[in-house]
Amino acid sequence: MRNSLRRSGFTLVELLVVIAIIGVLVGLLLPAVQSAREAARRMACSNNFKQMGIALHNYHSTFKSFPQQMGGSHYTHTADSRVTQRLYLSGLVALTPFIEQQPLWDTISNPYDRNQDGVWDPGYDFPAMGPGPWWTSYPPWMTNVSTLRCPSDTGVGSPALGRSNFAFCVGDNIQLVHSGGRNERGVYQSGDINSSGANIKSRGTGESSSWSSLAKERNRGMFWSRHRTRMRDCVDGLSNTIAMGEIATTVGQNEIISELRLNVGTDVLTDPSYCNGGVDPLRPEFWLPNSAFAGNMGTGNQIRGGRWADGRIQYTSFQTIKPPNSFNCFAGNDASQGISSASSRHPGGCHVVMGDGAVQFISEGIDTGNQNAPPAYGGQPSAYGVWGAMGTRSSRETVELPF
């Protein structure tokens, strides 16, 4: 007699069914996992913003003012940016001791003697507070400070110097907010208000009271470049006024949220919708190629958020004109006037920290008023709705806040 052997196992059909079920479950679970990861990154980013809000208040308690955006030493007898910052340092530099970066601050605030031999080496040594914030041979400017980064932002490495996802709010206007109306000597020097880089590099010493008035009318944000502001200046209330906001840094993909469009001409100074023509209508998250619109993209380390120590509007400032996750578009080069927008890599909006230190997530669908209107100035209500009103410190607008 033969003993029949019976084999146990899965048939091919059963195996295929199991694989299909597993595939469906993975497909269902992956979006949830990715969403959970982004929620964790967004929470970490919010925590960093909270630390910045605390740092602003601690700085104000210590020095009775907020840190100056575009500070440092004045232009003197020489244009050598190795020995003077020419009023280009960002307010983030002054905040380093208040965000647990005391060693970095100690390096910046003392002369940098690479060889520690007490002998000035013009090739490598720098004075206290460092050189101009574009110097790649100065180690502090190349440092990536973790507190200044959002975990959701994937931009890393060169050609940037040290990157930052934090920027100061300079209001809802375009003209003169890039320099605050002062030149590299800290002087109100008159000129053509509609020129692309009016007054930012001029080094004359003659003060102009009329130019001072023009600058005061247009610099309506919590921060005023090359000036110090205080809590008492915020007549609209600290809880109603944005102090800082989030900006995305470039990953080299021609995105409107993280690429600078430069040299587009002076039309952008009075018409916020002008650069709409440079956005790809089929892919509105991206710019058209350079040849399809005026100007060109920033190159080298002239990139969004690519210099944490540089106070110019392209690197560490923004306006409440275009809604969050909009473009960055400038009349001239990286010392020119234009539109700098808040942005992030979080879906649907970006973080801001209010003057009272509260952190809010602002939707990119927030009311932005009439985007074809020229910017308001003086005591006029903002032309850009709730978003514009949140960016001004003393215009006394009555708005319904989105939170």
Short mmCIF file of C-alpha atoms in Angstrom, two decimals:
data_model
loop_
_atom_site.label_atom_id
_atom_site.label_comp_id
_atom_site.label_asym_id
_atom_site.label_seq_id
_atom_site.Cartn_x
_atom_site.Cartn_y
_atom_site.Cartn_z
CA MET A 1 0.00 0.00 0.00
CA ARG A 2 1.08 3.52 -0.74
CA ASN A 3 0.89 6.24 1.87
CA SER A 4 -0.38 9.42 0.24
CA LEU A 5 1.39 12.60 1.34
CA ARG A 6 -0.65 15.72 1.89
CA ARG A 7 1.18 19.03 1.62
CA SER A 8 -0.01 22.14 3.51
CA GLY A 9 0.55 25.76 2.33
CA PHE A 10 -0.89 28.74 0.48
CA THR A 11 -2.04 28.48 -3.06
CA LEU A 12 -0.86 31.10 -5.53
CA VAL A 13 -4.28 32.75 -5.53
CA GLU A 14 -4.34 33.00 -1.74
CA LEU A 15 -0.87 34.51 -1.72
CA LEU A 16 -1.83 37.11 -4.30
CA VAL A 17 -4.94 38.02 -2.28
CA VAL A 18 -2.86 38.52 0.89
CA ILE A 19 -0.32 40.68 -0.97
CA ALA A 20 -3.14 42.78 -2.41
CA ILE A 21 -4.67 43.31 1.05
CA ILE A 22 -1.30 44.33 2.50
CA GLY A 23 -0.78 46.76 -0.39
CA VAL A 24 -4.17 48.38 0.21
CA LEU A 25 -3.45 48.73 3.95
CA VAL A 26 -0.04 50.31 3.27
CA GLY A 27 -1.64 52.69 0.79
CA LEU A 28 -4.16 53.72 3.41
CA LEU A 29 -1.65 54.07 6.23
CA LEU A 30 1.17 55.95 4.45
CA PRO A 31 -0.74 59.26 4.10
CA ALA A 32 -1.64 59.07 7.79
CA VAL A 33 2.01 58.44 8.72
CA GLN A 34 3.18 61.30 6.53
CA SER A 35 0.52 63.56 8.01
CA ALA A 36 1.63 62.62 11.52
CA ARG A 37 5.24 63.37 10.65
CA GLU A 38 4.34 66.77 9.23
CA ALA A 39 2.23 67.51 12.30
CA ALA A 40 5.28 66.76 14.47
CA ARG A 41 7.52 68.95 12.31
CA ARG A 42 4.97 71.75 12.39
CA MET A 43 4.81 71.50 16.19
CA ALA A 44 8.60 71.70 16.42
CA CYS A 45 8.57 74.71 14.12
CA SER A 46 5.91 76.36 16.29
CA ASN A 47 8.05 75.74 19.35
CA ASN A 48 11.02 77.45 17.69
CA PHE A 49 8.80 80.44 16.94
CA LYS A 50 7.71 80.50 20.56
CA GLN A 51 11.35 80.65 21.59
CA MET A 52 11.87 83.59 19.25
CA GLY A 53 8.90 85.40 20.79
CA ILE A 54 10.37 84.89 24.25
CA ALA A 55 13.78 86.06 22.98
CA LEU A 56 12.24 89.28 21.61
CA HIS A 57 10.64 90.03 24.97
CA ASN A 58 13.79 89.22 26.92
CA TYR A 59 15.82 91.44 24.62
CA HIS A 60 13.28 94.26 25.07
CA SER A 61 13.39 93.81 28.85
CA THR A 62 17.18 94.12 28.76
CA PHE A 63 17.65 96.96 26.26
CA LYS A 64 14.23 98.70 26.34
CA SER A 65 13.75 98.20 22.61
CA PHE A 66 13.51 95.44 20.03
CA PRO A 67 16.70 94.44 18.17
CA GLN A 68 17.47 96.65 15.21
CA GLN A 69 16.88 95.10 11.83
CA MET A 70 19.82 96.22 9.62
CA GLY A 71 22.23 97.29 12.32
CA GLY A 72 25.93 97.09 13.07
CA SER A 73 28.55 99.74 12.41
CA HIS A 74 28.04 102.65 10.01
CA TYR A 75 29.93 103.18 6.81
CA THR A 76 32.98 105.26 7.70
CA HIS A 77 35.93 106.35 5.60
CA THR A 78 36.19 103.07 3.76
CA ALA A 79 33.86 100.88 1.76
CA ASP A 80 35.76 97.78 2.88
CA SER A 81 33.04 95.50 4.24
CA ARG A 82 35.71 93.50 6.07
CA VAL A 83 35.97 96.18 8.75
CA THR A 84 32.44 97.63 8.81
CA GLN A 85 28.99 96.07 8.48
CA ARG A 86 27.59 99.28 6.91
CA LEU A 87 24.24 98.80 8.70
CA TYR A 88 23.38 95.49 7.08
CA LEU A 89 23.29 93.09 10.06
CA SER A 90 19.99 91.37 10.79
CA GLY A 91 18.28 91.57 14.16
CA LEU A 92 18.84 87.81 14.49
CA VAL A 93 22.48 88.49 15.30
CA ALA A 94 21.55 90.50 18.40
CA LEU A 95 19.12 87.77 19.49
CA THR A 96 21.70 84.97 19.59
CA PRO A 97 22.41 85.31 23.36
CA PHE A 98 18.66 85.04 24.00
CA ILE A 99 18.20 81.79 22.06
CA GLU A 100 20.95 79.87 23.90
CA GLN A 101 23.66 80.76 21.40
CA GLN A 102 26.00 82.58 23.78
CA PRO A 103 29.18 80.96 22.36
CA LEU A 104 28.23 82.14 18.87
CA TRP A 105 27.55 85.64 20.19
CA ASP A 106 30.90 85.68 22.00
CA THR A 107 32.66 84.88 18.73
CA ILE A 108 30.77 87.60 16.86
CA SER A 109 31.07 90.33 19.48
CA ASN A 110 34.84 89.92 19.88
CA PRO A 111 37.53 90.40 17.22
CA TYR A 112 38.04 87.21 15.25
CA ASP A 113 41.73 86.32 15.32
CA ARG A 114 42.05 83.10 13.40
CA ASN A 115 45.61 82.37 14.51
CA GLN A 116 45.15 83.86 17.99
CA ASP A 117 48.48 85.61 17.60
CA GLY A 118 47.28 89.17 18.21
CA VAL A 119 48.46 90.24 14.75
CA TRP A 120 45.93 91.52 12.23
CA ASP A 121 45.80 89.26 9.21
CA PRO A 122 43.82 91.06 6.49
CA GLY A 123 43.19 87.79 4.73
CA TYR A 124 41.40 86.04 7.57
CA ASP A 125 40.91 88.25 10.66
CA PHE A 126 37.83 90.38 11.32
CA PRO A 127 36.82 93.08 13.85
CA ALA A 128 34.19 92.78 16.55
CA MET A 129 30.70 92.20 15.09
CA GLY A 130 32.34 90.74 12.01
CA PRO A 131 32.43 91.87 8.40
CA GLY A 132 29.53 92.47 6.04
CA PRO A 133 27.07 89.57 6.39
CA TRP A 134 27.85 88.22 2.92
CA TRP A 135 31.43 87.18 3.76
CA THR A 136 31.74 83.41 3.34
CA SER A 137 35.19 83.31 5.01
CA TYR A 138 33.75 84.43 8.36
CA PRO A 139 32.69 81.28 10.29
CA PRO A 140 29.73 82.75 12.26
CA TRP A 141 27.95 83.84 9.08
CA MET A 142 28.32 80.29 7.73
CA THR A 143 26.85 78.72 10.88
CA ASN A 144 23.44 77.06 10.71
CA VAL A 145 21.62 77.83 13.96
CA SER A 146 19.10 75.07 14.66
CA THR A 147 16.66 77.40 16.43
CA LEU A 148 16.40 79.48 13.25
CA ARG A 149 15.33 76.51 11.14
CA CYS A 150 11.95 74.89 10.59
CA PRO A 151 12.13 71.07 10.39
CA SER A 152 9.70 71.08 7.45
CA ASP A 153 12.05 73.18 5.34
CA THR A 154 14.25 70.90 3.25
CA GLY A 155 16.65 73.56 1.98
CA VAL A 156 20.20 72.84 3.12
CA GLY A 157 23.78 73.61 2.19
CA SER A 158 25.45 75.78 -0.40
CA PRO A 159 25.24 78.14 -2.14
CA ALA A 160 23.61 79.60 0.98
CA LEU A 161 25.53 80.79 4.00
CA GLY A 162 23.82 79.95 7.30
CA ARG A 163 20.09 79.65 6.55
CA SER A 164 17.12 81.07 8.45
CA ASN A 165 13.38 80.44 8.26
CA PHE A 166 12.71 83.44 10.52
CA ALA A 167 12.07 86.93 9.21
CA PHE A 168 11.00 90.28 10.69
CA CYS A 169 7.76 92.00 9.69
CA VAL A 170 8.40 95.43 8.15
CA GLY A 171 4.79 96.39 7.41
CA ASP A 172 2.55 96.70 4.38
CA ASN A 173 4.45 99.13 2.14
CA ILE A 174 7.12 98.80 -0.55
CA GLN A 175 8.87 102.14 -0.89
CA LEU A 176 11.75 102.77 1.54
CA VAL A 177 11.11 99.73 3.75
CA HIS A 178 14.23 98.04 2.34
CA SER A 179 16.46 100.67 3.98
CA GLY A 180 14.13 102.40 6.41
CA GLY A 181 14.95 105.60 4.51
CA ARG A 182 18.53 105.75 5.81
CA ASN A 183 21.77 105.17 3.93
CA GLU A 184 24.86 103.24 5.02
CA ARG A 185 25.92 106.13 7.26
CA GLY A 186 22.54 106.09 9.01
CA VAL A 187 21.57 109.39 7.35
CA TYR A 188 18.23 110.37 5.79
CA GLN A 189 19.53 111.32 2.36
CA SER A 190 16.97 112.40 -0.22
CA GLY A 191 16.71 110.85 -3.65
CA ASP A 192 14.23 109.31 -6.08
CA ILE A 193 11.75 107.33 -4.00
CA ASN A 194 10.77 105.27 -7.03
CA SER A 195 14.28 104.16 -7.98
CA SER A 196 15.02 100.51 -7.34
CA GLY A 197 17.66 100.94 -4.65
CA ALA A 198 16.94 104.46 -3.47
CA ASN A 199 19.11 105.56 -0.58
CA ILE A 200 20.34 102.16 0.56
CA LYS A 201 23.94 102.56 -0.62
CA SER A 202 24.29 106.33 -0.90
CA ARG A 203 26.83 107.49 1.67
CA GLY A 204 26.24 111.26 1.81
CA THR A 205 26.11 113.06 5.15
CA GLY A 206 23.44 115.68 4.44
CA GLU A 207 20.26 115.02 6.43
CA SER A 208 16.88 115.52 4.75
CA SER A 209 13.86 116.17 6.98
CA SER A 210 11.47 115.61 4.07
CA TRP A 211 13.03 112.21 3.38
CA SER A 212 12.65 111.36 7.07
CA SER A 213 8.92 112.17 6.82
CA LEU A 214 8.52 109.99 3.72
CA ALA A 215 10.25 107.10 5.47
CA LYS A 216 8.15 107.46 8.61
CA GLU A 217 4.92 107.40 6.61
CA ARG A 218 5.85 104.19 4.81
CA ASN A 219 7.60 102.11 7.47
CA ARG A 220 4.54 100.93 9.39
CA GLY A 221 5.62 97.51 10.64
CA MET A 222 6.71 96.29 14.04
CA PHE A 223 10.29 96.55 12.72
CA TRP A 224 11.71 99.54 10.86
CA SER A 225 15.01 98.91 9.09
CA ARG A 226 17.98 100.86 10.48
CA HIS A 227 15.83 102.09 13.38
CA ARG A 228 14.94 100.80 16.82
CA THR A 229 11.31 100.25 17.75
CA ARG A 230 9.74 99.69 21.17
CA MET A 231 6.62 98.07 22.55
CA ARG A 232 5.17 101.49 23.20
CA ASP A 233 5.30 102.21 19.46
CA CYS A 234 2.76 99.44 18.86
CA VAL A 235 -0.41 101.48 19.30
CA ASP A 236 -2.55 98.78 17.66
CA GLY A 237 -1.67 96.37 20.46
CA LEU A 238 1.01 93.70 20.65
CA SER A 239 -1.53 90.88 20.31
CA ASN A 240 -2.82 92.38 17.05
CA THR A 241 0.53 93.06 15.37
CA ILE A 242 2.89 90.59 13.70
CA ALA A 243 6.50 90.72 14.86
CA MET A 244 8.07 87.85 12.91
CA GLY A 245 7.02 85.30 10.32
CA GLU A 246 8.18 82.23 8.49
CA ILE A 247 10.00 82.14 5.14
CA ALA A 248 10.90 79.10 3.03
CA THR A 249 14.44 78.68 1.73
CA THR A 250 15.36 77.53 -1.74
CA VAL A 251 15.80 73.95 -2.89
CA GLY A 252 16.64 75.05 -6.44
CA GLN A 253 13.25 74.26 -7.98
CA ASN A 254 12.21 77.71 -9.25
CA GLU A 255 9.42 77.95 -6.66
CA ILE A 256 7.76 81.32 -6.06
CA ILE A 257 7.84 80.83 -2.27
CA SER A 258 11.60 80.42 -2.06
CA GLU A 259 13.22 82.00 -5.11
CA LEU A 260 13.98 85.71 -5.54
CA ARG A 261 13.09 87.36 -8.79
CA LEU A 262 15.41 90.35 -9.21
CA ASN A 263 15.74 93.31 -11.61
CA VAL A 264 12.10 93.32 -12.76
CA GLY A 265 11.93 97.13 -12.92
CA THR A 266 10.26 99.82 -10.85
CA ASP A 267 6.64 98.97 -11.77
CA VAL A 268 6.54 96.60 -8.79
CA LEU A 269 7.04 99.52 -6.37
CA THR A 270 3.48 100.78 -6.83
CA ASP A 271 1.71 97.74 -8.29
CA PRO A 272 1.84 94.56 -6.15
CA SER A 273 0.20 92.58 -8.95
CA TYR A 274 2.93 93.40 -11.48
CA CYS A 275 4.96 90.24 -10.89
CA ASN A 276 1.88 88.04 -11.35
CA GLY A 277 2.97 87.97 -14.98
CA GLY A 278 6.07 86.03 -14.01
CA VAL A 279 4.14 83.15 -12.42
CA ASP A 280 3.56 80.03 -14.53
CA PRO A 281 -0.22 79.92 -15.18
CA LEU A 282 -0.13 76.12 -15.57
CA ARG A 283 1.88 75.62 -12.37
CA PRO A 284 1.16 78.61 -10.12
CA GLU A 285 3.65 77.43 -7.48
CA PHE A 286 6.52 78.10 -9.90
CA TRP A 287 8.07 81.00 -11.78
CA LEU A 288 8.19 81.10 -15.56
CA PRO A 289 11.67 80.71 -17.05
CA ASN A 290 13.86 83.82 -16.97
CA SER A 291 13.34 84.52 -20.65
CA ALA A 292 9.55 84.65 -20.25
CA PHE A 293 9.36 87.63 -17.87
CA ALA A 294 11.33 90.65 -16.79
CA GLY A 295 14.34 90.23 -14.55
CA ASN A 296 16.17 87.12 -13.46
CA MET A 297 16.39 84.70 -10.56
CA GLY A 298 18.82 85.28 -7.71
CA THR A 299 22.08 83.38 -8.15
CA GLY A 300 24.95 82.31 -5.91
CA ASN A 301 24.10 83.02 -2.27
CA GLN A 302 21.59 85.71 -3.21
CA ILE A 303 18.80 83.33 -2.29
CA ARG A 304 15.78 83.50 -0.02
CA GLY A 305 16.69 82.97 3.62
CA GLY A 306 20.26 82.19 2.55
CA ARG A 307 22.03 84.63 4.90
CA TRP A 308 20.80 84.55 8.47
CA ALA A 309 22.98 87.52 9.45
CA ASP A 310 21.95 89.78 6.54
CA GLY A 311 19.16 92.23 7.40
CA ARG A 312 18.16 93.07 3.86
CA ILE A 313 14.55 92.43 3.00
CA GLN A 314 15.37 89.57 0.64
CA TYR A 315 16.98 87.51 3.40
CA THR A 316 15.36 88.17 6.78
CA SER A 317 12.33 90.49 6.35
CA PHE A 318 8.86 90.28 4.85
CA GLN A 319 5.79 92.45 4.26
CA THR A 320 2.09 91.73 4.76
CA ILE A 321 1.14 92.59 1.18
CA LYS A 322 0.80 89.34 -0.75
CA PRO A 323 -0.81 86.43 1.15
CA PRO A 324 1.39 83.74 2.71
CA ASN A 325 3.12 81.46 0.21
CA SER A 326 3.28 84.14 -2.48
CA PHE A 327 6.20 85.37 -4.57
CA ASN A 328 9.28 87.48 -3.80
CA CYS A 329 9.91 90.07 -6.49
CA PHE A 330 12.30 93.06 -6.53
CA ALA A 331 12.94 96.06 -8.72
CA GLY A 332 16.73 95.72 -8.73
CA ASN A 333 19.35 93.55 -7.08
CA ASP A 334 19.45 92.29 -3.48
CA ALA A 335 19.74 95.83 -2.13
CA SER A 336 16.57 96.99 -3.85
CA GLN A 337 12.93 97.64 -3.08
CA GLY A 338 10.21 95.13 -3.81
CA ILE A 339 7.84 92.56 -2.36
CA SER A 340 8.98 89.96 0.15
CA SER A 341 6.33 87.45 1.25
CA ALA A 342 5.93 85.11 4.21
CA SER A 343 6.02 81.45 3.20
CA SER A 344 6.58 77.93 4.47
CA ARG A 345 6.56 74.28 3.47
CA HIS A 346 3.58 73.54 5.71
CA PRO A 347 0.37 72.86 3.76
CA GLY A 348 -1.92 75.87 3.56
CA GLY A 349 -0.08 78.68 5.32
CA CYS A 350 2.76 79.69 7.63
CA HIS A 351 3.58 80.57 11.22
CA VAL A 352 3.84 84.07 12.63
CA VAL A 353 4.72 85.29 16.11
CA MET A 354 2.71 88.24 17.37
CA GLY A 355 4.11 91.13 19.35
CA ASP A 356 2.92 89.57 22.61
CA GLY A 357 4.83 86.36 21.84
CA ALA A 358 1.81 84.27 20.78
CA VAL A 359 2.38 81.95 17.82
CA GLN A 360 -0.34 81.69 15.17
CA PHE A 361 -0.68 79.70 11.96
CA ILE A 362 -1.99 82.00 9.22
CA SER A 363 -3.87 80.51 6.28
CA GLU A 364 -2.80 81.48 2.77
CA GLY A 365 -6.51 82.19 2.20
CA ILE A 366 -6.52 85.11 4.67
CA ASP A 367 -8.22 88.31 3.50
CA THR A 368 -5.65 90.42 1.63
CA GLY A 369 -7.88 93.22 0.39
CA ASN A 370 -7.32 94.77 -3.04
CA GLN A 371 -4.18 93.25 -4.51
CA ASN A 372 -4.23 95.75 -7.38
CA ALA A 373 -4.15 98.77 -5.07
CA PRO A 374 -0.99 100.76 -4.35
CA PRO A 375 0.27 100.53 -0.74
CA ALA A 376 -1.22 102.85 1.87
CA TYR A 377 0.97 105.18 3.90
CA GLY A 378 0.76 107.54 6.85
CA GLY A 379 -2.30 106.87 8.96
CA GLN A 380 -4.33 105.34 6.12
CA PRO A 381 -5.86 101.89 6.71
CA SER A 382 -4.02 99.09 4.96
CA ALA A 383 -5.06 98.33 1.38
CA TYR A 384 -4.43 94.63 1.98
CA GLY A 385 -7.24 93.60 4.28
CA VAL A 386 -6.80 91.71 7.53
CA TRP A 387 -3.32 90.52 6.54
CA GLY A 388 -2.12 94.06 5.85
CA ALA A 389 -3.69 95.36 9.07
CA MET A 390 -1.90 92.70 11.11
CA GLY A 391 1.40 93.95 9.73
CA THR A 392 1.02 97.57 10.87
CA ARG A 393 1.81 98.78 14.36
CA SER A 394 -0.11 102.06 14.66
CA SER A 395 -2.71 102.52 11.92
CA ARG A 396 -5.60 101.87 14.34
CA GLU A 397 -7.48 99.55 12.00
CA THR A 398 -10.44 97.66 13.38
CA VAL A 399 -10.44 94.19 11.86
CA GLU A 400 -11.74 90.75 12.70
CA LEU A 401 -8.68 88.64 13.31
CA PRO A 402 -8.65 85.13 11.77
CA PHE A 403 -8.09 83.29 15.06
#
